[in-house]
Structure formats: C-alpha cells, structure tokens
Amino acid sequence: MSKRKLSIFTKGFFKENPTFVLLLGLCPTLATTTSAINGMSMGLATLFVLVLSNIVISAIAPVVPDKVHIPVYIVVIATFVTILQFAMQAYTPDMYKTLGLFIPLIVVNCIVLGRAEAYACKNGIVDSALDGLGIGFGFTMSLTVLGLVREILGSGSAFGWKFISGDGILVFVMAPGAFIALGYLMVLFNKIAKKS
Amino acid sequence: MAVKSNLTNMALCLTAVCLVCSALLGGMYVLTAEPIAKANADILKASIGAVLPEGGELSEAKTIQVGGQPSEYYVSTEGGSVKAYAVKSTVVGFGGPLTLMVGITPDGTVYNTSVLSHTETPGLGAKCTSDEHFYSQFKGFNPAEKILSVKKDGGDIDAITASTITSRAYALAVKNAVEAFKTIKGE
Amino acid sequence: MEYFLIIISAIFVNNIMLAQFLGTCPFIGVSSKISTATGMSGAVVFVITLATLVTYLINKYLLVVFGLEFLQTIAFILVIAALVQMVEIVLKKISPSLYQALGIFLPLITTNCAVLGVALNVVTKEFTFGGGAAHMLNLGESVVYAFATALGYGMALILFAGLREHLELNDVPKQFKGVPIALVTCGILAMAFMGFSGMV
C-alpha cells in the first residue's frame, strides 16, 4: 500500500476521528455505549454501511445530476441500512434487540452522509472504500473506548467480564453518565492531541 | 464532476435508483425471511423451554380473553395429558412494558418465570433478570398457599432493594398469568 | 386524561434528548445562543409533528396494506426529506417572516435523527401510559405524542442554550472549553430530568 493510501486509511483514527474531533454521530455514540460490546457492535454496524455506501456512491457519483444527489445518496444509504437490519434480525437477533432503534437511525447518522458528500462523491472507488474503512474503524474505536469506560465505572466489568462484585456507579450506565463520560474523554483526547 | 441537471435526467436518475434499490431490498427480504422467522421462533421456544418442565409436545400459540385483555399461551402435553402451560403476561413496569413468560403446572403451581422484554432502569429494576434471590422466589410458588405480591403490600415476595415498583409489576405479571391459567382451566 | 399523560411523559419523563439521546448533533451544534436555539426548536416542533402525521398515514394505508413494512426506513426518510423541502418552499411563499425565522434551520432537520426516530417509534413500539395496557398508538395519540416529544426537545434545547450562554462567561479550564464542558453540563441536566422518571 502506498503511503498516500495508508494515510487515507489512518486519518480517521486520530486526526479526523469522527467522534472526538469532528463531533459527528453523537446520538448512537451516547445511546449504545452502555457496555464495550454494545459500543463495538454499533461501531461495526456503522462501518459496514459506511464502506458499502462509500463504494457505491463513488461509483455512481459521476452520472448523478447535481440537484438530486442528496436524495439519491440517502436512498443508497437507506438500502444498505435495511439490508443490515435484515441480516442482524436473522443472525444476531439479541444484538438487534439491544441496539434497537439505532440501527435504522444509521440512515441519518451524519458521519455516513457526511463522508458521501465530502469524500466519496469526489474520489475513486478504492480511495473511498479506504476512507470508509478508516473513519468506520475510528468510530468503532471511540465507541468501544467510551463503552469500556462506562462499563468499568457503571457495572464493574469489562467486555462482560466482571471483576468487581456488586454494583458500580450506576449513573454511568444511565443517560447522564453518557454525557459526562464523553465530555471527560474528549478533554483527555484534546490533551493527548495537543502534545503529539 | 456531476452531470448538469434537467428535469428528464433528474426524474430518470431518481426513478432508476429507487427501482434498483427496492428490487435489491425485495430480494434480500425474501432471502432473509426464513432465517428471521427461525431466529424469532428460536427465541420464543427458548423462553418457553426455560419456564416449563423438560420434555412434552408444545402446542401452537393460543389466545384467551381474561378480563377483556387477550392473553397468549402455549400448552405442553405428554402422552395426551397436559404437562404444563406457558402464559405470556405484559404489565406496566417502572420504565415501560414488562413482559414475562410464566410456566404453570396443571395443579396451579408456578413452575418458573422468565423475562421476555423490559425497559427497567439498568442496575436497579433491571435486576429482576439477574437477581437470583428475587426471581427464584417464583419458582415453585403455590398461589393457593401464599400471596402473590410484595411484602410491602402484605404479600410473600421479597422486593428487589430500591426497586419496589419493578418488583410489584413482576409479581402482578405472574398473578395475571395465574388468573389467565384459571380461565384456561375453566374452559 | 390519557392525552395529558402522553404529554407529561413525552416532555419530562422520557425526554427525547436527555433520556433517549435522539437529535444530539444539532443539540450540541445550535445551542450556543438562545435565539438560534429558539428558532431551531420552532422548526423541530413543526417538522416532527407534520412528519409523524404523514408517515403514520403512509405506513397504515400504504406499507401495511401491501405488506411492505420492511421498507419503513427508506420510505420514511424520503418522505421526511421531501416534506422538509416542501415546507421550505411553502413557507417562503406564504409567510416570509416565519421563513426568515425558521428557514436556515430547515435543511438541517432532515438529518436530525429525532425526526426519523419519532416517526419510526410510533409505528413500531408499544407504549404504556399510566395504568393502561401496552398498545400501539392510534393517529390522534401519535400526533399528540410527536408534538409533545418535539416540545420536550425544544424545551431541553432552549434550557441548555441558556446554560451555555452563561458558561461562555465563566472561567473553565482550557481543555474543557467548548464542547466538553457542554457535554458535562448536559449530563447534569439529564440527571435533573431523571428525577421525573417513574412518574407516569
């Protein structure tokens, strides 16, 4: 892989991390990170849609009239989201139940449409796929970290493995804890980003 | 980059994209319909299996009217005689609907209970699925000898600490299932 | 009484923003000033109520009739996108002053997941209010629920914008400036709203 291609892939991890730097897709970030596993699943689901929609959109962009490009992109994204819904219902019904409404809501996740608009429609298929993979992994990583922090503080376990018996600080599993944990993680991220 | 738009190519493009996408989705729907139905059936079967004694032939879903509300139930039979009933029971919990599957043997004793779905507070009411001391109280509960409500309300059920409303709802759901069982028996 | 419970429940107990996290992006984005927050709230209330009404009817009389419920996501988002465009055009024609106030927020609303979230919620989820049994909402209840939910969103947005205006003037640690302190504040606001839970 050439250096340029590598940087397309890795920029989503840190420099353009969708959660901590671009502040995109906050709804699923906050809502589904009650545990590390849930956060990771949501991240991977988004990654799936992001990569496929990026590929298709970069392929069809040259023939789409400019005034209807948004509706066309939305239809493409919604199609992949629905396919994902079917697949999850069939093969991982428990996870589908846990993530619930937030699977169909990937359609309006600003990350997906944002990448289509800002990147996929102007670049080739391979680059767009790499961009989708990179941003998707960056998103998955942030969600897993946030989920892990909330799980450790809130239920005293990590990836389902319990190392503190009894309850954790319950508020971190509930809504307010999501905001607070994300706020502090963002501070930490800014601090590290400043240094490097 | 993009083509200049006019009415014809806009309409054509949108129609084409919508057609391709809906065809694709229709195909996927047909392909996954069977696995989805199977996955749902497996979940239901597992939840029924958890609350009934092992063995026996399970019937299709039946419904019965109890106090104006439809109630869904399943019968497990072995060699022509009824082994147990599994009754689905939904009540209002603390955060929203709380749905249980309740297994009842023909003598009216609760065999076991399991939670199908709930929206209780994590770490508090949601303990009704993980707190063994709480849910095991319903195992082998005989409503003829004991009272199906929390101790605070004069019953015989120990509530989950700090989650009286959830515990109350759980007990009510089991009680409703027992009522439904009586109606089924009376038929 | 039922409608009253729906309204209280949607605004306070299950506040869409603070308890269900829908519409967080615009919430953080437009809440730095009370005036923009008010404009956005107005637009959200208008669009959510209208979109829920339309998608409810489409679901009931088109998708369910033909057994096409699996197209809900794609159909709803298209309807919402078209509706937002139409509202924009109509507003421009009949009420330029209202357009002035809400106009710039309308395009943002298509990707506000609160709109699609509420539309999908009312057609797929069972609700319980007060002691009533769990049931699917009918048309009247759906519209009231959507309206109240949007009001709850608007209220949270304006409240939060008020807090943020004050935050600007305070001396917060450098790394916390901007979004991080806003998120922590939002967490505390959500904690306050938790006091309502279990009420309805």
Coordinates of C-alpha atoms in Angstrom, one line a residue:
Chain A
M1 CA 0.0 0.0 0.0
S2 CA 1.4 3.4 -0.9
K3 CA 1.9 6.0 1.8
R4 CA -0.9 8.1 0.5
K5 CA -3.4 5.3 0.6
L6 CA -2.2 4.4 4.1
S7 CA -2.8 8.0 5.3
I8 CA -6.4 7.9 3.8
F9 CA -7.0 4.8 5.9
T10 CA -5.4 6.0 9.2
K11 CA -6.6 9.6 9.3
G12 CA -10.0 8.5 10.8
F13 CA -8.3 7.0 13.8
F14 CA -6.9 10.2 15.2
K15 CA -6.6 13.3 13.1
E16 CA -10.2 13.2 11.8
N17 CA -11.7 11.0 14.4
P18 CA -15.4 11.3 13.8
T19 CA -16.4 11.3 17.5
F20 CA -13.7 13.4 19.2
V21 CA -12.6 15.8 16.5
L22 CA -15.5 16.1 14.0
L23 CA -18.2 15.6 16.6
L24 CA -20.4 13.6 14.2
G25 CA -22.8 10.8 15.0
L26 CA -23.2 11.7 18.7
C27 CA -26.7 10.0 19.1
P28 CA -25.6 6.4 18.7
T29 CA -22.3 7.3 20.5
L30 CA -24.2 8.2 23.6
A31 CA -27.1 5.8 23.4
T32 CA -25.5 2.5 22.6
T33 CA -22.3 2.6 24.7
T34 CA -23.7 1.1 27.9
S35 CA -21.1 -1.6 27.5
A36 CA -18.0 -2.1 25.5
I37 CA -19.5 -4.9 23.4
N38 CA -22.6 -2.8 22.6
G39 CA -20.5 0.1 21.6
M40 CA -18.3 -2.1 19.4
S41 CA -21.3 -3.7 17.7
M42 CA -22.8 -0.3 16.9
G43 CA -19.4 0.9 15.5
L44 CA -19.1 -2.2 13.3
A45 CA -22.7 -1.8 12.0
T46 CA -21.9 1.8 11.1
L47 CA -18.6 0.7 9.5
F48 CA -20.5 -1.8 7.3
V49 CA -22.9 0.8 6.0
L50 CA -20.2 3.4 5.6
V51 CA -17.9 1.3 3.5
L52 CA -20.6 0.0 1.2
S53 CA -22.3 3.3 0.7
N54 CA -19.0 5.0 0.0
I55 CA -18.1 2.4 -2.7
V56 CA -21.5 2.7 -4.4
I57 CA -21.7 6.4 -4.2
S58 CA -18.2 7.0 -5.6
A59 CA -19.1 4.7 -8.5
I60 CA -22.4 6.4 -9.3
A61 CA -21.5 10.0 -8.5
P62 CA -20.3 11.0 -12.0
V63 CA -23.7 10.2 -13.5
V64 CA -26.0 11.6 -10.8
P65 CA -27.4 15.1 -11.7
D66 CA -26.2 17.6 -9.1
K67 CA -29.7 18.7 -7.9
V68 CA -30.8 15.2 -6.9
H69 CA -27.6 14.0 -5.4
I70 CA -28.7 14.2 -1.8
P71 CA -31.9 12.1 -2.3
V72 CA -30.0 9.6 -4.3
Y73 CA -27.3 9.2 -1.7
I74 CA -29.9 8.9 1.0
V75 CA -31.7 6.1 -0.9
V76 CA -28.4 4.2 -1.3
I77 CA -27.6 4.6 2.4
A78 CA -31.1 3.6 3.5
T79 CA -30.9 0.5 1.3
F80 CA -27.7 -0.7 3.0
V81 CA -29.1 0.1 6.4
T82 CA -32.2 -2.1 5.6
I83 CA -30.0 -4.9 4.4
L84 CA -28.1 -4.7 7.6
Q85 CA -31.3 -4.8 9.6
F86 CA -32.4 -8.0 7.8
A87 CA -29.0 -9.6 8.4
M88 CA -28.9 -8.7 12.1
Q89 CA -32.5 -9.8 12.7
A90 CA -31.7 -13.2 11.1
Y91 CA -28.2 -13.9 12.6
T92 CA -27.7 -11.8 15.7
P93 CA -31.3 -11.2 17.0
D94 CA -30.1 -10.5 20.5
M95 CA -27.8 -7.7 19.4
Y96 CA -30.5 -6.3 17.1
K97 CA -32.8 -6.1 20.1
T98 CA -30.2 -4.3 22.2
L99 CA -29.3 -1.7 19.6
G100 CA -33.0 -1.4 18.6
L101 CA -34.0 1.9 17.0
F102 CA -30.3 3.0 16.5
I103 CA -29.8 0.5 13.6
P104 CA -32.4 2.2 11.3
L105 CA -31.2 5.5 12.6
I106 CA -27.8 4.9 10.9
V107 CA -29.5 6.4 7.9
V108 CA -29.4 9.8 9.5
N109 CA -26.0 9.4 11.1
C110 CA -24.2 12.5 9.9
I111 CA -21.0 10.5 9.5
V112 CA -22.3 8.4 6.7
L113 CA -23.9 11.2 4.6
G114 CA -21.1 13.5 5.6
R115 CA -18.4 11.1 4.1
A116 CA -20.6 10.6 1.0
E117 CA -20.8 14.4 0.4
A118 CA -17.3 15.3 1.5
Y119 CA -15.3 12.4 0.1
A120 CA -16.9 9.6 -1.8
C121 CA -18.5 11.7 -4.5
K122 CA -15.2 13.3 -5.4
N123 CA -12.8 10.3 -5.2
G124 CA -12.2 6.9 -6.8
I125 CA -13.7 3.7 -5.6
V126 CA -10.6 2.3 -3.8
D127 CA -9.9 5.6 -2.0
S128 CA -13.5 5.9 -0.9
A129 CA -13.5 2.4 0.4
L130 CA -10.3 3.0 2.4
D131 CA -11.8 6.3 3.7
G132 CA -14.9 4.5 4.8
L133 CA -12.9 1.7 6.5
G134 CA -10.7 4.3 8.3
I135 CA -13.5 6.5 9.5
G136 CA -15.5 3.4 10.4
F137 CA -12.7 2.0 12.5
G138 CA -12.1 5.3 14.1
F139 CA -15.8 5.5 15.1
T140 CA -15.8 1.8 16.3
M141 CA -12.7 2.6 18.4
S142 CA -14.2 5.6 20.1
L143 CA -17.5 3.8 20.8
T144 CA -15.6 0.8 22.2
V145 CA -13.5 3.0 24.5
L146 CA -16.5 5.0 25.7
G147 CA -18.4 1.8 26.2
L148 CA -15.5 0.3 28.1
V149 CA -15.2 3.3 30.4
R150 CA -18.9 3.4 31.1
E151 CA -19.0 -0.4 31.7
I152 CA -16.0 -0.3 34.1
L153 CA -17.4 2.6 36.1
G154 CA -21.0 1.6 35.8
S155 CA -21.1 -2.1 36.3
G156 CA -17.6 -3.0 37.4
S157 CA -16.9 -5.2 34.3
A158 CA -15.0 -5.1 31.0
F159 CA -16.3 -6.8 27.9
G160 CA -18.8 -8.7 30.0
W161 CA -16.1 -10.0 32.4
K162 CA -16.9 -8.9 35.9
F163 CA -14.0 -8.0 38.2
I164 CA -15.8 -6.1 40.9
S165 CA -18.7 -7.9 42.6
G166 CA -21.8 -5.9 43.3
D167 CA -22.9 -2.7 41.6
G168 CA -20.7 0.0 40.1
I169 CA -21.5 3.7 39.9
L170 CA -24.9 3.2 38.3
V171 CA -25.2 6.7 36.9
F172 CA -22.6 5.8 34.3
V173 CA -24.9 3.2 32.7
M174 CA -27.7 5.7 32.6
A175 CA -28.2 8.7 30.4
P176 CA -26.4 11.4 32.4
G177 CA -23.2 9.2 32.7
A178 CA -23.0 9.0 28.9
F179 CA -22.7 12.8 28.5
I180 CA -20.3 13.1 31.4
A181 CA -18.1 10.3 30.3
L182 CA -17.9 11.6 26.7
G183 CA -17.1 15.1 28.0
Y184 CA -14.2 13.9 30.1
L185 CA -12.9 11.6 27.3
M186 CA -12.9 14.5 25.0
V187 CA -10.8 16.5 27.3
L188 CA -8.4 13.6 27.6
F189 CA -8.3 13.3 23.8
N190 CA -7.6 17.0 23.3
K191 CA -4.8 16.9 25.8
I192 CA -3.1 14.0 24.0
A193 CA -3.7 15.5 20.6
K194 CA -2.1 18.8 21.8
K195 CA 1.0 17.0 22.9
S196 CA 1.7 14.9 19.8
Chain B
M1 CA -17.9 16.4 -11.9
A2 CA -21.6 15.7 -11.7
V3 CA -23.9 16.0 -14.7
K4 CA -25.8 19.2 -15.1
S5 CA -29.4 18.6 -14.0
N6 CA -32.5 19.0 -16.1
L7 CA -36.0 17.6 -15.5
T8 CA -35.6 14.5 -17.6
N9 CA -32.3 13.2 -16.2
M10 CA -33.3 14.1 -12.6
A11 CA -36.5 12.1 -12.9
L12 CA -34.8 9.3 -14.7
C13 CA -32.0 9.0 -12.2
L14 CA -34.2 9.1 -9.2
T15 CA -36.6 6.5 -10.7
A16 CA -33.7 4.2 -11.7
V17 CA -32.0 4.4 -8.2
C18 CA -35.3 3.8 -6.4
L19 CA -36.2 0.9 -8.7
V20 CA -32.8 -0.8 -8.3
C21 CA -32.8 -0.3 -4.5
S22 CA -36.3 -1.6 -3.9
A23 CA -35.6 -4.6 -6.1
L24 CA -32.5 -5.3 -4.1
L25 CA -34.4 -4.9 -0.8
G26 CA -37.2 -7.1 -2.0
G27 CA -34.7 -9.8 -2.9
M28 CA -33.0 -9.5 0.4
Y29 CA -36.3 -9.6 2.2
V30 CA -37.2 -12.9 0.5
L31 CA -33.8 -14.3 1.2
T32 CA -33.7 -13.5 4.9
A33 CA -37.4 -14.0 5.7
E34 CA -36.8 -17.6 6.6
P35 CA -33.8 -17.2 8.9
I36 CA -35.5 -14.2 10.6
A37 CA -38.7 -16.3 11.3
K38 CA -36.5 -19.1 12.6
A39 CA -34.5 -16.8 14.8
N40 CA -37.7 -15.3 16.3
A41 CA -39.2 -18.8 16.8
D42 CA -35.9 -20.0 18.5
I43 CA -36.1 -17.1 20.9
L44 CA -39.7 -17.8 21.8
K45 CA -39.0 -21.5 22.1
A46 CA -36.0 -20.9 24.3
S47 CA -38.1 -18.7 26.6
I48 CA -40.9 -21.2 26.8
G49 CA -38.4 -24.0 27.4
A50 CA -36.9 -22.2 30.3
V51 CA -40.1 -22.0 32.2
L52 CA -41.6 -25.4 31.6
P53 CA -40.6 -28.9 32.8
E54 CA -38.4 -30.7 30.3
G55 CA -40.0 -32.9 27.6
G56 CA -43.5 -32.8 26.2
E57 CA -45.0 -31.6 23.0
L58 CA -45.5 -27.9 22.6
S59 CA -48.7 -26.5 21.1
E60 CA -49.1 -23.6 18.7
A61 CA -49.8 -20.1 20.2
K62 CA -53.4 -19.8 21.5
T63 CA -55.2 -16.7 22.9
I64 CA -57.8 -16.3 25.6
Q65 CA -59.7 -13.3 26.8
V66 CA -59.0 -12.6 30.5
G67 CA -60.8 -9.5 31.9
G68 CA -61.2 -8.0 28.5
Q69 CA -57.5 -8.4 27.6
P70 CA -56.2 -11.0 25.2
S71 CA -53.6 -13.3 26.7
E72 CA -51.3 -15.5 24.7
Y73 CA -50.4 -19.0 26.0
Y74 CA -48.9 -22.4 25.0
V75 CA -49.7 -25.9 26.2
S76 CA -47.1 -28.6 26.7
T77 CA -48.6 -32.1 26.5
E78 CA -47.1 -35.6 27.0
G79 CA -49.0 -38.8 26.1
G80 CA -52.3 -36.9 25.7
S81 CA -52.3 -35.3 29.2
V82 CA -51.4 -31.7 29.8
K83 CA -47.9 -31.3 31.4
A84 CA -47.8 -27.5 31.8
Y85 CA -48.9 -24.2 30.5
A86 CA -46.7 -21.3 29.4
V87 CA -48.5 -17.9 29.7
K88 CA -47.2 -14.7 28.2
S89 CA -48.0 -11.7 30.5
T90 CA -47.4 -8.0 30.0
V91 CA -47.7 -5.3 32.7
V92 CA -46.5 -1.8 33.2
G93 CA -43.2 -1.6 35.0
F94 CA -41.2 1.4 36.1
G95 CA -39.8 2.3 32.7
G96 CA -42.4 0.9 30.3
P97 CA -43.9 -2.5 29.4
L98 CA -42.5 -5.6 31.2
T99 CA -43.3 -8.9 29.5
L100 CA -42.9 -12.2 31.2
M101 CA -43.3 -15.8 30.3
V102 CA -44.8 -17.8 33.2
G103 CA -44.8 -21.6 33.3
I104 CA -47.7 -23.1 35.3
T105 CA -48.2 -26.8 36.1
P106 CA -51.8 -28.2 36.0
D107 CA -52.2 -28.1 39.8
G108 CA -51.8 -24.3 39.6
T109 CA -48.2 -24.1 40.9
V110 CA -45.8 -21.6 39.1
Y111 CA -43.1 -23.8 37.6
N112 CA -40.7 -20.9 36.6
T113 CA -40.7 -17.4 35.1
S114 CA -38.5 -15.6 32.6
V115 CA -38.4 -12.0 31.4
L116 CA -39.1 -11.7 27.6
S117 CA -38.6 -7.9 27.4
H118 CA -38.3 -5.0 29.7
T119 CA -37.2 -1.3 29.8
E120 CA -36.4 -1.1 33.6
T121 CA -33.5 1.0 34.9
P122 CA -30.1 -0.7 34.4
G123 CA -28.7 -1.7 37.8
L124 CA -31.9 -1.2 39.6
G125 CA -35.2 -2.6 38.2
A126 CA -33.3 -4.5 35.5
K127 CA -32.0 -6.7 38.3
C128 CA -35.3 -8.6 38.0
T129 CA -33.5 -10.6 35.3
S130 CA -30.2 -11.1 37.2
D131 CA -31.0 -11.1 40.9
E132 CA -31.4 -14.8 41.6
H133 CA -32.8 -14.3 45.1
F134 CA -35.6 -12.3 43.6
Y135 CA -36.7 -14.4 40.6
S136 CA -36.1 -17.8 42.2
Q137 CA -38.9 -16.8 44.7
F138 CA -41.4 -17.5 42.0
K139 CA -40.0 -21.0 41.2
G140 CA -42.5 -23.5 42.6
F141 CA -44.6 -20.7 44.0
N142 CA -48.0 -22.0 45.0
P143 CA -50.6 -19.2 44.8
A144 CA -53.1 -21.2 46.9
E145 CA -50.8 -21.1 49.9
K146 CA -49.0 -17.8 49.6
I147 CA -50.0 -14.3 48.4
L148 CA -48.5 -13.1 45.1
S149 CA -47.5 -9.6 45.9
V150 CA -44.5 -7.8 47.6
K151 CA -44.2 -7.8 51.4
K152 CA -44.9 -4.1 51.5
D153 CA -48.3 -4.8 50.1
G154 CA -49.0 -7.7 52.5
G155 CA -47.8 -10.5 50.2
D156 CA -45.0 -13.0 50.4
I157 CA -42.5 -11.7 47.8
D158 CA -39.2 -10.1 48.9
A159 CA -38.9 -7.0 46.7
I160 CA -35.6 -6.0 45.0
T161 CA -33.9 -3.3 47.1
A162 CA -34.8 0.2 45.8
S163 CA -36.9 -1.3 43.0
T164 CA -40.3 -1.8 44.6
I165 CA -42.2 -0.7 41.5
T166 CA -40.5 -3.2 39.3
S167 CA -40.9 -6.0 41.9
R168 CA -44.6 -5.1 42.2
A169 CA -45.0 -5.2 38.4
Y170 CA -43.2 -8.6 38.2
A171 CA -45.5 -10.1 40.9
L172 CA -48.6 -8.6 39.2
A173 CA -47.5 -10.1 35.9
V174 CA -47.2 -13.6 37.5
K175 CA -50.5 -13.1 39.2
N176 CA -52.2 -12.1 35.9
A177 CA -50.7 -15.3 34.3
V178 CA -52.2 -17.4 37.2
E179 CA -55.6 -15.7 36.6
A180 CA -55.3 -16.5 32.9
F181 CA -54.4 -20.1 33.8
K182 CA -57.5 -20.4 35.9
T183 CA -59.6 -19.2 32.9
I184 CA -57.9 -21.6 30.6
K185 CA -58.6 -24.4 33.0
G186 CA -62.2 -23.4 33.4
E187 CA -62.8 -23.9 29.7
Chain C
M1 CA -56.5 12.1 30.8
E2 CA -54.7 9.8 28.5
Y3 CA -53.5 12.6 26.3
F4 CA -52.4 14.5 29.4
L5 CA -50.3 11.6 30.5
I6 CA -48.8 11.2 27.0
I7 CA -47.7 14.9 27.1
I8 CA -46.2 14.8 30.5
S9 CA -44.4 11.5 29.7
A10 CA -43.0 12.8 26.4
I11 CA -41.8 16.1 27.7
F12 CA -40.4 15.3 31.1
V13 CA -40.2 11.6 31.9
N14 CA -38.8 10.2 28.6
N15 CA -37.4 13.5 27.2
I16 CA -36.2 12.5 23.8
M17 CA -32.9 14.3 24.1
L18 CA -31.9 13.8 27.7
A19 CA -33.2 10.3 28.1
Q20 CA -33.2 8.8 24.6
F21 CA -30.3 10.7 23.0
L22 CA -32.1 11.5 19.8
G23 CA -31.0 14.6 17.9
T24 CA -27.8 15.1 19.8
C25 CA -25.7 16.5 17.0
P26 CA -27.9 19.6 16.3
F27 CA -28.4 19.9 20.1
I28 CA -24.7 20.5 20.6
G29 CA -24.4 22.4 17.3
V30 CA -27.0 25.1 17.7
S31 CA -27.3 25.5 21.4
S32 CA -24.6 28.2 21.9
K33 CA -27.2 31.1 21.7
I34 CA -30.8 31.3 23.0
S35 CA -32.0 33.0 19.8
T36 CA -30.8 30.2 17.4
A37 CA -32.0 27.6 19.8
T38 CA -35.5 29.1 19.8
G39 CA -35.6 29.1 16.0
M40 CA -34.4 25.5 15.8
S41 CA -37.0 24.4 18.4
G42 CA -39.8 26.0 16.4
A43 CA -38.7 24.3 13.2
V44 CA -38.3 20.9 15.0
V45 CA -41.8 21.1 16.6
F46 CA -43.3 21.9 13.2
V47 CA -41.5 19.3 11.2
I48 CA -41.7 16.4 13.7
T49 CA -45.5 16.9 14.2
L50 CA -46.1 17.1 10.4
A51 CA -43.7 14.3 9.5
T52 CA -45.2 11.9 12.1
L53 CA -48.7 12.6 10.8
V54 CA -47.7 11.9 7.2
T55 CA -45.5 8.8 7.9
Y56 CA -48.2 7.4 10.2
L57 CA -50.7 7.6 7.4
I58 CA -48.3 6.2 4.8
N59 CA -47.4 3.3 7.0
K60 CA -51.0 2.5 7.8
Y61 CA -52.6 2.9 4.4
L62 CA -49.7 2.0 2.1
L63 CA -47.0 -0.1 3.6
V64 CA -49.1 -2.3 5.9
V65 CA -51.8 -2.8 3.3
F66 CA -49.2 -4.1 0.8
G67 CA -47.2 -6.0 3.4
L68 CA -44.1 -3.8 2.8
E69 CA -43.3 -2.8 6.4
F70 CA -39.7 -3.7 5.7
L71 CA -39.4 -0.5 3.5
Q72 CA -40.3 1.7 6.5
T73 CA -36.8 3.2 7.0
I74 CA -36.2 4.0 3.3
A75 CA -39.8 5.3 2.8
F76 CA -39.8 7.4 5.9
I77 CA -36.5 9.2 5.3
L78 CA -37.6 10.0 1.7
V79 CA -40.9 11.4 2.9
I80 CA -39.2 13.4 5.6
A81 CA -36.6 14.8 3.1
A82 CA -39.3 15.7 0.6
L83 CA -41.5 17.2 3.3
V84 CA -38.8 19.4 4.6
Q85 CA -38.1 20.8 1.1
M86 CA -41.8 21.4 0.6
V87 CA -42.3 23.1 3.9
E88 CA -39.4 25.4 2.9
I89 CA -40.9 26.3 -0.4
V90 CA -44.4 26.8 1.0
L91 CA -43.1 28.9 3.9
K92 CA -41.1 31.1 1.5
K93 CA -44.3 31.8 -0.4
I94 CA -46.9 32.3 2.2
S95 CA -45.1 33.6 5.3
P96 CA -41.7 35.2 4.6
S97 CA -41.4 36.4 8.2
L98 CA -41.7 32.8 9.5
Y99 CA -39.3 31.7 6.8
Q100 CA -36.9 34.3 8.0
A101 CA -37.1 32.8 11.5
L102 CA -37.0 29.1 10.7
G103 CA -35.7 28.9 7.1
I104 CA -32.0 28.3 7.8
F105 CA -32.7 25.5 10.2
L106 CA -35.0 23.5 7.9
P107 CA -32.3 21.9 5.7
L108 CA -30.5 20.8 8.9
I109 CA -33.6 19.0 10.1
T110 CA -33.6 16.2 7.5
T111 CA -30.5 14.7 9.2
N112 CA -31.8 15.3 12.7
C113 CA -32.4 11.7 13.9
A114 CA -35.1 12.9 16.3
V115 CA -37.5 13.2 13.3
L116 CA -36.9 9.8 11.9
G117 CA -36.7 8.4 15.4
V118 CA -40.1 9.6 16.5
A119 CA -41.7 8.5 13.1
L120 CA -40.3 5.0 13.5
N121 CA -41.0 4.8 17.2
V122 CA -44.8 5.5 16.9
V123 CA -45.3 2.8 14.3
T124 CA -43.1 0.0 15.7
K125 CA -43.2 0.4 19.5
E126 CA -45.8 -0.4 22.1
F127 CA -46.5 2.3 24.6
T128 CA -47.8 2.4 28.1
F129 CA -49.2 5.4 29.8
G130 CA -50.4 5.5 33.4
G131 CA -52.0 2.2 34.4
G132 CA -53.2 1.4 30.8
A133 CA -52.2 -1.7 28.9
A134 CA -49.4 -1.7 26.4
H135 CA -50.7 -0.8 23.0
M136 CA -49.8 0.7 19.6
L137 CA -50.7 4.4 19.3
N138 CA -53.6 5.5 17.1
L139 CA -53.5 8.5 14.8
G140 CA -54.6 11.1 17.4
E141 CA -52.2 9.7 20.1
S142 CA -49.3 9.6 17.6
V143 CA -49.7 13.2 16.6
V144 CA -50.0 14.3 20.3
Y145 CA -47.0 12.2 21.2
A146 CA -45.0 13.6 18.4
F147 CA -45.9 17.2 19.2
A148 CA -45.2 16.7 22.9
T149 CA -41.9 15.0 22.2
A150 CA -40.8 17.8 20.0
L151 CA -41.8 20.3 22.6
G152 CA -39.7 18.4 25.1
Y153 CA -36.8 18.6 22.7
G154 CA -37.3 22.3 22.2
M155 CA -37.5 22.9 25.9
A156 CA -34.3 21.0 26.6
L157 CA -32.6 22.9 23.7
I158 CA -33.6 26.3 25.0
L159 CA -32.8 25.5 28.6
F160 CA -29.4 24.2 27.6
A161 CA -28.7 27.2 25.4
G162 CA -29.4 29.4 28.4
L163 CA -26.8 27.4 30.4
R164 CA -24.3 27.6 27.7
E165 CA -24.6 31.4 27.3
H166 CA -23.6 31.6 31.0
L167 CA -20.8 29.0 30.6
E168 CA -19.2 31.2 28.0
L169 CA -18.6 33.9 30.5
N170 CA -17.1 31.6 33.1
D171 CA -13.5 30.7 33.5
V172 CA -13.3 27.0 32.7
P173 CA -10.1 25.0 32.3
K174 CA -8.7 25.4 28.8
Q175 CA -9.2 21.8 27.7
F176 CA -12.8 21.9 28.8
K177 CA -13.7 24.9 26.8
G178 CA -16.5 24.5 24.2
V179 CA -18.0 21.1 23.7
P180 CA -16.5 19.0 26.6
I181 CA -17.9 21.3 29.3
A182 CA -21.2 21.5 27.4
L183 CA -21.4 17.7 27.5
V184 CA -20.7 17.6 31.2
T185 CA -23.4 20.3 31.8
C186 CA -25.8 18.3 29.6
G187 CA -25.1 15.3 31.8
I188 CA -26.0 17.2 34.9
L189 CA -29.2 18.5 33.2
A190 CA -30.1 14.9 32.3
M191 CA -29.5 14.0 35.9
A192 CA -32.1 16.6 36.9
F193 CA -34.6 15.2 34.4
M194 CA -34.0 11.7 35.9
G195 CA -36.0 12.9 38.9
F196 CA -39.1 12.7 36.7
S197 CA -38.7 9.0 35.9
G198 CA -41.3 6.6 37.2
M199 CA -43.8 9.5 37.4
V200 CA -46.0 8.3 34.6

